[in-house]
Structure formats: C-alpha cells, structure tokens
Coordinates of C-alpha atoms and ligand atoms in Angstrom, one line a residue:
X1 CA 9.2 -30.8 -31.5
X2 CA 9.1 -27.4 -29.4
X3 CA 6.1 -25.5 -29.9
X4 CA 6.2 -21.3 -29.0
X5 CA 3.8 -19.3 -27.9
X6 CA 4.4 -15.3 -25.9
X7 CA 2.9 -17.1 -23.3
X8 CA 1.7 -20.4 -21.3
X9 CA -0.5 -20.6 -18.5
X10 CA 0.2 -23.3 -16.4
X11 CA -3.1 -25.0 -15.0
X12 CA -6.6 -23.3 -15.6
X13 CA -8.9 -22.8 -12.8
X14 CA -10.0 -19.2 -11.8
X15 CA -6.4 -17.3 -11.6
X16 CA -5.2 -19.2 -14.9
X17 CA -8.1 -18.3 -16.8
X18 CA -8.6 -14.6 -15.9
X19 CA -4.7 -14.7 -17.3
X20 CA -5.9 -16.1 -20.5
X21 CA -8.8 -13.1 -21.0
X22 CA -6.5 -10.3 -20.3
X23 CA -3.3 -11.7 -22.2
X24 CA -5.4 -13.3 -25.6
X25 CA -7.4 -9.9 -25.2
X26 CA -3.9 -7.9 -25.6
X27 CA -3.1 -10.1 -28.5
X28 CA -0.8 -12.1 -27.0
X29 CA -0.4 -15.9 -28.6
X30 CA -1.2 -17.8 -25.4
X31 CA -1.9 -21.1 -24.5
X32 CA -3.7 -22.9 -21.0
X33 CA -1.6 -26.1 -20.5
X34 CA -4.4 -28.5 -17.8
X35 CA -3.6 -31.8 -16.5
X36 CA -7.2 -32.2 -16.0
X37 CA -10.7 -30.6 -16.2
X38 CA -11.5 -26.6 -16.4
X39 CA -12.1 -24.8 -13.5
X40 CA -9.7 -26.2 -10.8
X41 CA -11.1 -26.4 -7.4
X42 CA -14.9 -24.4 -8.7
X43 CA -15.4 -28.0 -9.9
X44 CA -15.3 -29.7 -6.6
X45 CA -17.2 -26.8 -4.8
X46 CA -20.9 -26.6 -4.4
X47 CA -21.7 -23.2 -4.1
X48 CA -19.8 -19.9 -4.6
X49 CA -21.7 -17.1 -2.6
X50 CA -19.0 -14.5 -2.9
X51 CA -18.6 -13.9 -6.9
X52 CA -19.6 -10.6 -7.0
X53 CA -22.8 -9.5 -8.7
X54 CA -24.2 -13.4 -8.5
X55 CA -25.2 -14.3 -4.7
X56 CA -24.9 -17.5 -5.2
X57 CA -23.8 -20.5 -8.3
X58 CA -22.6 -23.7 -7.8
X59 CA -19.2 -23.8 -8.8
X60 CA -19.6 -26.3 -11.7
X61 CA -21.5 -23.7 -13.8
X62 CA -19.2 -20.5 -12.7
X63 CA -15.9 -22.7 -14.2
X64 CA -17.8 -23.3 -17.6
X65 CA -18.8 -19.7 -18.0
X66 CA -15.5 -18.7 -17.1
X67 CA -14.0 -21.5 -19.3
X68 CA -16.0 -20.1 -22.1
X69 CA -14.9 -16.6 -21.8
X70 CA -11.1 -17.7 -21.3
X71 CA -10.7 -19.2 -24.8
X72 CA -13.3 -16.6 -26.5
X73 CA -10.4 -14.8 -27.7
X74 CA -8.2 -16.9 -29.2
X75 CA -6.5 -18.5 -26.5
X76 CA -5.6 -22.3 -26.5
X77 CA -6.3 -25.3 -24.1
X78 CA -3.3 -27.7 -24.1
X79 CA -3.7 -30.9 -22.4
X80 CA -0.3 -31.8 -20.1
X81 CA 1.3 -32.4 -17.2
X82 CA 3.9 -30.5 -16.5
X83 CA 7.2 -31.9 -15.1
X84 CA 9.6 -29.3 -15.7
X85 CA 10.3 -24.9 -16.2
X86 CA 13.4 -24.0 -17.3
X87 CA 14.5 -20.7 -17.9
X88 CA 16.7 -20.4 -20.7
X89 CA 16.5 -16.4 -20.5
X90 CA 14.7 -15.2 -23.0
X91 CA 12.4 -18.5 -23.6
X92 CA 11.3 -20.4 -21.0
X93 CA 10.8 -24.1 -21.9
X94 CA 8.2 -26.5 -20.3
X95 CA 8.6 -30.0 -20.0
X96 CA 5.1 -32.4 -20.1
X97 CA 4.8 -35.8 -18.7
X98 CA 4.1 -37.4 -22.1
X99 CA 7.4 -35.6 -23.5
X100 CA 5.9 -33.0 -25.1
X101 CA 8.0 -29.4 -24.9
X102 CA 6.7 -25.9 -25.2
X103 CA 8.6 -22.8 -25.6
X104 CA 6.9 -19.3 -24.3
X105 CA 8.4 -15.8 -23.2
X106 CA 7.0 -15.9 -20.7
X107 CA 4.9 -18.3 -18.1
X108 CA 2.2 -17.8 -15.6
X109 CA 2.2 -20.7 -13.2
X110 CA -1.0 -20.9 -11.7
X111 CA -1.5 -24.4 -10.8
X112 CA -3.1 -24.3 -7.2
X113 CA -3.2 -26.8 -4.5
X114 CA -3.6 -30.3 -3.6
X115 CA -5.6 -31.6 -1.3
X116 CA -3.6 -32.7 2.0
X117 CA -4.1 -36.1 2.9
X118 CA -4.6 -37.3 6.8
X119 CA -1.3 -39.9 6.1
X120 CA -3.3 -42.4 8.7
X121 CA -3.3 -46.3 8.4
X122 CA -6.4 -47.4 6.0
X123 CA -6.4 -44.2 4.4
X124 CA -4.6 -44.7 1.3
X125 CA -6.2 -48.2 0.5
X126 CA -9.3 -46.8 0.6
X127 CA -9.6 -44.1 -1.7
X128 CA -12.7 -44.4 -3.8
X129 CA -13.9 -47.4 -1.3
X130 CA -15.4 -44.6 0.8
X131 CA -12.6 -41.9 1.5
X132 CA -13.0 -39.2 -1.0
X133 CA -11.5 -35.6 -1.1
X134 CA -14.1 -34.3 -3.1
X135 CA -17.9 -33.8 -1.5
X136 CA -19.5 -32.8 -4.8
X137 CA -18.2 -35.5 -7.1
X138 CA -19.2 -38.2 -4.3
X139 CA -21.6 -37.2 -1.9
X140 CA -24.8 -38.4 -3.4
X141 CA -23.5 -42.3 -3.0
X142 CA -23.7 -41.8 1.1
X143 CA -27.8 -41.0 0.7
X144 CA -29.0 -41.7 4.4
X145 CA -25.2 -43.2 5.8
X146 CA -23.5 -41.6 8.1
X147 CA -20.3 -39.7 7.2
X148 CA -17.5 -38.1 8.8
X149 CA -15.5 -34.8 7.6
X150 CA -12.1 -34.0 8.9
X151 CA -11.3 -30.3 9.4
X152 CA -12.8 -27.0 10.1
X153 CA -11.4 -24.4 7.9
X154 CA -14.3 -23.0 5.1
X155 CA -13.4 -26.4 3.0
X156 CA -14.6 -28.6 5.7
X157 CA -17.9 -26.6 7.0
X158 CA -18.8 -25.8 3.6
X159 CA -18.6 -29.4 2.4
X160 CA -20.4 -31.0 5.2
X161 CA -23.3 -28.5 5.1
X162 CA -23.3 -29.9 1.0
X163 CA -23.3 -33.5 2.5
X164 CA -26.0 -32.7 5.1
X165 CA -28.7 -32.5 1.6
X166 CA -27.8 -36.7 1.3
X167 CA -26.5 -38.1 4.5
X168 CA -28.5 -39.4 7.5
X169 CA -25.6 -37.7 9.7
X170 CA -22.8 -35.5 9.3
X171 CA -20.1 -35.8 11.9
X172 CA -17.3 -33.1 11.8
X173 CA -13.8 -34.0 13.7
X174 CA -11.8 -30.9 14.7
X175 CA -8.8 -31.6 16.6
X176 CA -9.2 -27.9 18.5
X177 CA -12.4 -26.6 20.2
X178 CA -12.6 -23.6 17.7
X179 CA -13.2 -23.7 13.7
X180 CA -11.2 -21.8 11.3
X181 CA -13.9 -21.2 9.3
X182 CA -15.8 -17.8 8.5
X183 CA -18.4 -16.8 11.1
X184 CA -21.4 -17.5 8.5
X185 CA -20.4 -20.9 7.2
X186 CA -20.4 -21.7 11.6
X187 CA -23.8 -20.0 12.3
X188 CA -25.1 -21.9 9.3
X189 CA -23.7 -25.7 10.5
X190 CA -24.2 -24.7 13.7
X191 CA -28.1 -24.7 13.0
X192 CA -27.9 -27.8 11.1
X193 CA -29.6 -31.1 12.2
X194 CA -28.0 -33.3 11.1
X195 CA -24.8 -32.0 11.8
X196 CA -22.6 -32.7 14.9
X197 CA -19.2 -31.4 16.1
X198 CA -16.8 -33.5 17.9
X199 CA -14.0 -30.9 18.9
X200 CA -11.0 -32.0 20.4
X201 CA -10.3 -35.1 18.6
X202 CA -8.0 -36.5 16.1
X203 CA -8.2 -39.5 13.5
X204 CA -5.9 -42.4 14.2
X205 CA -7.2 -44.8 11.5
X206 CA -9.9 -45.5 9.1
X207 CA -11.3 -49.1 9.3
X208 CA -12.9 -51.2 6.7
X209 CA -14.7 -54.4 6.0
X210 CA -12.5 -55.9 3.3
X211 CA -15.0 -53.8 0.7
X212 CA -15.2 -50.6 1.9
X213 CA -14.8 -47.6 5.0
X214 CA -16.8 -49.1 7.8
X215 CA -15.8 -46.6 10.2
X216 CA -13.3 -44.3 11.6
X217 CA -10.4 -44.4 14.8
X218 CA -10.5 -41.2 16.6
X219 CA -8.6 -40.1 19.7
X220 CA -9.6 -37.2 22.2
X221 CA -6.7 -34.9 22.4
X222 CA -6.8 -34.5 26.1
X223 CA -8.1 -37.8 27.7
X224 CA -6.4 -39.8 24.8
X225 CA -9.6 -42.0 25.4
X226 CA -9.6 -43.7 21.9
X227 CA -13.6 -43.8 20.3
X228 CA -15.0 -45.1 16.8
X229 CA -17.4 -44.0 14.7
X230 CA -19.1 -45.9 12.4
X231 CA -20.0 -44.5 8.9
X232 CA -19.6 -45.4 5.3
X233 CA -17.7 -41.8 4.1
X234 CA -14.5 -40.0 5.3
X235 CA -13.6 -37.0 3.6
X236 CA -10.8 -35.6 5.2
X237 CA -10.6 -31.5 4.5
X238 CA -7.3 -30.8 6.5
X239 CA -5.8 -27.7 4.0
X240 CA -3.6 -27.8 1.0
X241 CA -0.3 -28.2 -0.7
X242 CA 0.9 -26.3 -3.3
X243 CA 1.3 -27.7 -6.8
X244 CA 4.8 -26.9 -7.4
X245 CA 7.0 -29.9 -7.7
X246 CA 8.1 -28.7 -11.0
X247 CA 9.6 -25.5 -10.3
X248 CA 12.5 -26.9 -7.3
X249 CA 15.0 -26.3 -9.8
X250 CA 14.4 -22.7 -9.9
X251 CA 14.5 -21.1 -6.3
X252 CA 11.5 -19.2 -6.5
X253 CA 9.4 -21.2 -3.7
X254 CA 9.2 -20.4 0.0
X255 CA 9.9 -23.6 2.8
X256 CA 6.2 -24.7 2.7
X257 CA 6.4 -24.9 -1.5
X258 CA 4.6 -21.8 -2.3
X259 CA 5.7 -18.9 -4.8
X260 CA 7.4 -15.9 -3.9
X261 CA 6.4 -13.2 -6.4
X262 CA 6.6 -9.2 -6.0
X263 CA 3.5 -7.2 -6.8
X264 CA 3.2 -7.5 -9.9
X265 CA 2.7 -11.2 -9.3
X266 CA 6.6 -12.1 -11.3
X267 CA 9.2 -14.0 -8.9
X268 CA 12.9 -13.1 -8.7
X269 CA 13.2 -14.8 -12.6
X270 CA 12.2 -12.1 -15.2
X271 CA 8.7 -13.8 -16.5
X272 CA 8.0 -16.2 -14.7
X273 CA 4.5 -15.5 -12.8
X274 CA 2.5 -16.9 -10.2
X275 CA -1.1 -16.0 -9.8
X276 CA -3.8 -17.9 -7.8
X277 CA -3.6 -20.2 -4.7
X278 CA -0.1 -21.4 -5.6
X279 CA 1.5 -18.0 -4.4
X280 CA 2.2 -17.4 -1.0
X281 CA -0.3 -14.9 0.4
X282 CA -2.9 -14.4 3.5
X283 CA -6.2 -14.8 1.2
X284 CA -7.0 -17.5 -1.1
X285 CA -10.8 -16.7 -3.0
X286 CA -11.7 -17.4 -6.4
X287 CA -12.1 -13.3 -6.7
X288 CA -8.3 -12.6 -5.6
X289 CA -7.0 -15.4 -7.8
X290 CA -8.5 -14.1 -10.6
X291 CA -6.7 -10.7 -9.2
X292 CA -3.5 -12.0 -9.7
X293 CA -4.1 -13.3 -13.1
X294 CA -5.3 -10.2 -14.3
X295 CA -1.7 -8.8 -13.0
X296 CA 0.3 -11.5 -14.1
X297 CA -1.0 -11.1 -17.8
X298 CA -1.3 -7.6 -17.9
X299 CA 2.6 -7.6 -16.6
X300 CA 4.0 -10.3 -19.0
X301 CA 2.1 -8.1 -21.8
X302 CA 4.0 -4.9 -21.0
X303 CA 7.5 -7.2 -20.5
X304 CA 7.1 -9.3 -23.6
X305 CA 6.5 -6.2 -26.0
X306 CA 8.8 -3.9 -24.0
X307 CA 6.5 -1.2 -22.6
Ligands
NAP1 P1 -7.6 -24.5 6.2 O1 -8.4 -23.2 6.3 O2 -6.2 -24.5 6.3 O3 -8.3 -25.5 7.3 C1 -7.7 -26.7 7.6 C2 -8.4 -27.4 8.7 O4 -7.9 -28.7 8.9 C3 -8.2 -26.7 10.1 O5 -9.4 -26.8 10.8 C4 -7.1 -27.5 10.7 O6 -7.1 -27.5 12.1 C5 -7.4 -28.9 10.2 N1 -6.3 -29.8 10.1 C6 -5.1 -29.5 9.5 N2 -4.3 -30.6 9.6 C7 -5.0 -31.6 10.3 C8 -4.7 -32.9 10.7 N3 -3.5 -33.5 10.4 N4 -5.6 -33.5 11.4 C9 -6.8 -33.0 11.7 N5 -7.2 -31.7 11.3 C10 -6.2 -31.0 10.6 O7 -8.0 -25.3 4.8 P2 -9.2 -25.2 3.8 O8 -10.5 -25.2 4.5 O9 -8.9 -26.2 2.8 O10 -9.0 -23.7 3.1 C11 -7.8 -23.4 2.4 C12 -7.9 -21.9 2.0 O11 -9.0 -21.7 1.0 C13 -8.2 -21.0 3.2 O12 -7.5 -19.8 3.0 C14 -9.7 -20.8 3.1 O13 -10.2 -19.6 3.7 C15 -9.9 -20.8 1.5 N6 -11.3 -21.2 1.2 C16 -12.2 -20.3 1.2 C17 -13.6 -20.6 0.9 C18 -14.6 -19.5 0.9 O14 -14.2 -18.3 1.1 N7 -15.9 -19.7 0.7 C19 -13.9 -21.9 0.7 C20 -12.9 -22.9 0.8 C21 -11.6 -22.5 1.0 P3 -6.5 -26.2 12.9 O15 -7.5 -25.1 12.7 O16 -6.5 -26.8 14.3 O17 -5.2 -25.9 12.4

C-alpha cells in the first residue's frame, strides 16, 4: 500500500535533516526515508571544528543533536532503501528495497556519498579482517599496530591524526608529493610523531595471513621500485561516489553521477531536489549541506502550496 506525504527526504545526515526542520516547521507532512543510522558521514567523523558557534564536537554528538531537532516538529523517520523515483507529475513515487512505496509531491534527495574503494587484489576479502573505511568505528582495535591510510584529501589527514590517539604508527600513502588537504589539517600531521608520509606511491595489493591484513603492496610512481609495509589496518580514504543509482532513469545526473540542480537546489524535473554532498558543486561541509536543505525545503514549501 502507497503511503503520501507533501514531502520525502531521501537519506538523513546534515543536508536531509536541516530539510526536515524547515519543511515540518512550515507544516509540511514530511517524512526522512534512511537506509541506516542518523547523521550520515558526522557519524564516521571524529571531530567537526567548523560548525559555527561550537569550536569543536565530535561528530557522533553533533548528528544526535541535530537528529533531535529534525523530528522535533513532527517530521517522520522511515527506515528504507530506496531503489527507485519516479515522477508521475504531480506525485512522485518511491520504490524501497523491501517493496514498500511512498507517494510525496515532492522529494529532496539528499543521500550523499560512498566511500570509493581502492579496487586492489586482497582488498575486498578483507573488509572487517583489517581494511575498514571508517576510522571512528574501528580505530581503537589497532591500539599500538601499525596502520596505513590511503589518501590525502581532509578525509584521509583528518582520520589518520584520529588514528594517531591508538596506533603505534600512522603511515599515510599519497600517490603525488602534495596533499589535497586544508593547510591546518597538514601543519597539524605534519607535527605529528607518529605520523609519516610516503608521497609518491601507490597501493598495488593488500596481503594477509589467512586471518587478517598483514601488510600492504605499494609501488613508487617514478622508480616503480615495488616496497611493503607491514601493519595490521588499511583504511583506504581515496574520495567518494555519489549515492545515486536510483535516480538513472530520470536524467538529472551529471557523467560522474552527481545531481544537476539550479539554485534553488530543484533539477530540471519540477520537485525533485538535491541538497547535500550528492549535488554536483565545488564545496562539500556539513554547514553548506545543511545550506541546501534549508533551500530545497523552503522551495518545495512555496511549490507545493503554490506561492
Ligand atoms: P578528496 O578530497 O577527493 O581526496 C581524495 C584523496 O585520495 C586525494 O589525495 C587523491 O589523490 C587520493 N586518491 C584518489 N584516488 C586514489 C587512488 N586510486 N589511489 C590512491 N590515492 C587516490 O576526498 P575526501 O578527503 O574524501 O573529501 C571529499 C570532500 O569532502 C572534499 O570536498 C573535502 O574537502 C570534504 N571534506 C571536508 C572536511 C572538512 O572540511 N573538515 C572533512 C572531510 C571531507 P590526488 O590528490 O592525487 O588526486
């Protein structure tokens, strides 16, 4: 059986549920559809030092307040994976994994990113044996191992500095001689003990004992001298994907997957939104994906009772 609401949020970390304030606020009857926990990526991330007015939370507790204040107002938290959008004018229907079908006038897809994966030989197989995507649900088994992290965007450098509390040894693998990471987040691992940079070098495999990660394959770039590292962690930190396999019917993605919307957050089909890291733009923060939710409701609200 369908079930209607004015409006469905798809996913709710910090873009979806800044939607959910401003459209339950306006009265709207909304629901948050989540495949999985509050909070999106704030619940992998350690510390949050650019939430204005609070220098610094970890990002567990910032998704719980905000979690808190996104259903304060009557909005509802749906559990579902969603498969499918359609737009069927002036409904748009959603289709979950488990069958279940929601009908809404509009819908605000703000479902994020996935975490890329390095697509190397002993990778895949071991996934919880050691390689882990997520530095705040795992780092505290690898107290005094050695680890290595993949990457040198703000993900990478902010992670590894959050390993450095537990590990014996951090080693960061960047495949240029530059990081893409914000100047602080460098000075700050750059000053770090127990960290050390290995530019110019790539991962060719991850090798294991039968039982878990026993160490990593890397090759210089250059030289194509092949070296290995021993350690007990990988977690690779090489960007994103956007989480948008269930909107290639409609033509509203660019090549790389992400949505094109206008500035009022809405793509070329009359309300449907995208708000958060899953729309193509230059900045992706918690602060300017709450932005675009605040938009994205705020539009829908005006569309939906013809303003
Ligand atoms: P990112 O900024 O895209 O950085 C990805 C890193 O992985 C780069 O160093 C890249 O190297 C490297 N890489 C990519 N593919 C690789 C491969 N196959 N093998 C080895 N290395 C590879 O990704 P991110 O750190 O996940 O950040 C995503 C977005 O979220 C960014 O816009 C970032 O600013 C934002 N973010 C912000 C904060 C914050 O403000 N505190 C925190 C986290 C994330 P190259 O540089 O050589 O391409």
């Amino acid at each position: 059986m369908e079930r209607q609401y004015d409006l469905i949020i798809i996913g709710a970390g910090p873009a979806g549920m800044s939607a959910s304030i401003y459209a339950s606020r306006a009265g709207l009857k909304t629901a948050m559809l989540e495949m999985g926990a509050p909070g999106g990526k704030l619940t992998k991330t350690a510390e949050i030092a650019n939430w204005p007015g609070i220098k610094g939370t970890d990002g567990a507790q910032l998704a719980s307040d905000m979690f808190e204040h996104s259903t304060a107002f009557g909005s509802e938290y749906l559990y579902g994976n969603v498969i499918q959008v359609s737009d069927e004018g002036t409904y748009k229907s959603i289709l979950c994994e488990d069958g279940a079908c929601y009908q809404a006038k509009a819908v605000i897809v703000a479902s994020g990113t996935q975490e890329r994966m390095l697509q190397i030989p002993g990778e895949e197989e071991n996934i919880g044996r050691g390689v882990s995507y997520c530095a705040v649900c795992d780092g505290a088994f690898f107290k005094n191992q050695e680890v290595v992290v993949i990457g040198g965007g703000n993900s990478a450098l902010e992670e590894a500095a959050y390993l450095s509390q537990f590990a014996a040894k951090v080693h960061i693998v960047i495949r240029r001689d530059v990081f893409r990471a914000d100047q602080i987040i460098q000075d700050s691992i750059q000053s770090n003990d127990k960290i050390h940079v290995i530019p110019k070098h790539i991962p060719l495999r991850i090798l294991d004992d039968g039982m878990r990660v026993s160490g990593i394959l890397l090759q210089n770039i250059d030289t194509k001298e092949e070296t290995t590292i021993a350690c007990h962690g990988i977690f690779p930190y090489i960007g994103q994907d956007p989480a948008t396999s269930f909107l290639r019917n409609l033509d509203v993605l660019n090549e790389q997957g992400y949505m094109i919307v206008n500035e009022n957050c809405e793509t070329k089909i009359k309300g449907i939104y995208g708000a958060g890291d899953v729309i193509h733009k230059q900045l992706r923060q918690v602060v300017t994906a709450t932005n675009d939710g605040a938009i994205a409701a705020q539009h829908a609200f005006h569309q939906i009772k013809g303003i």
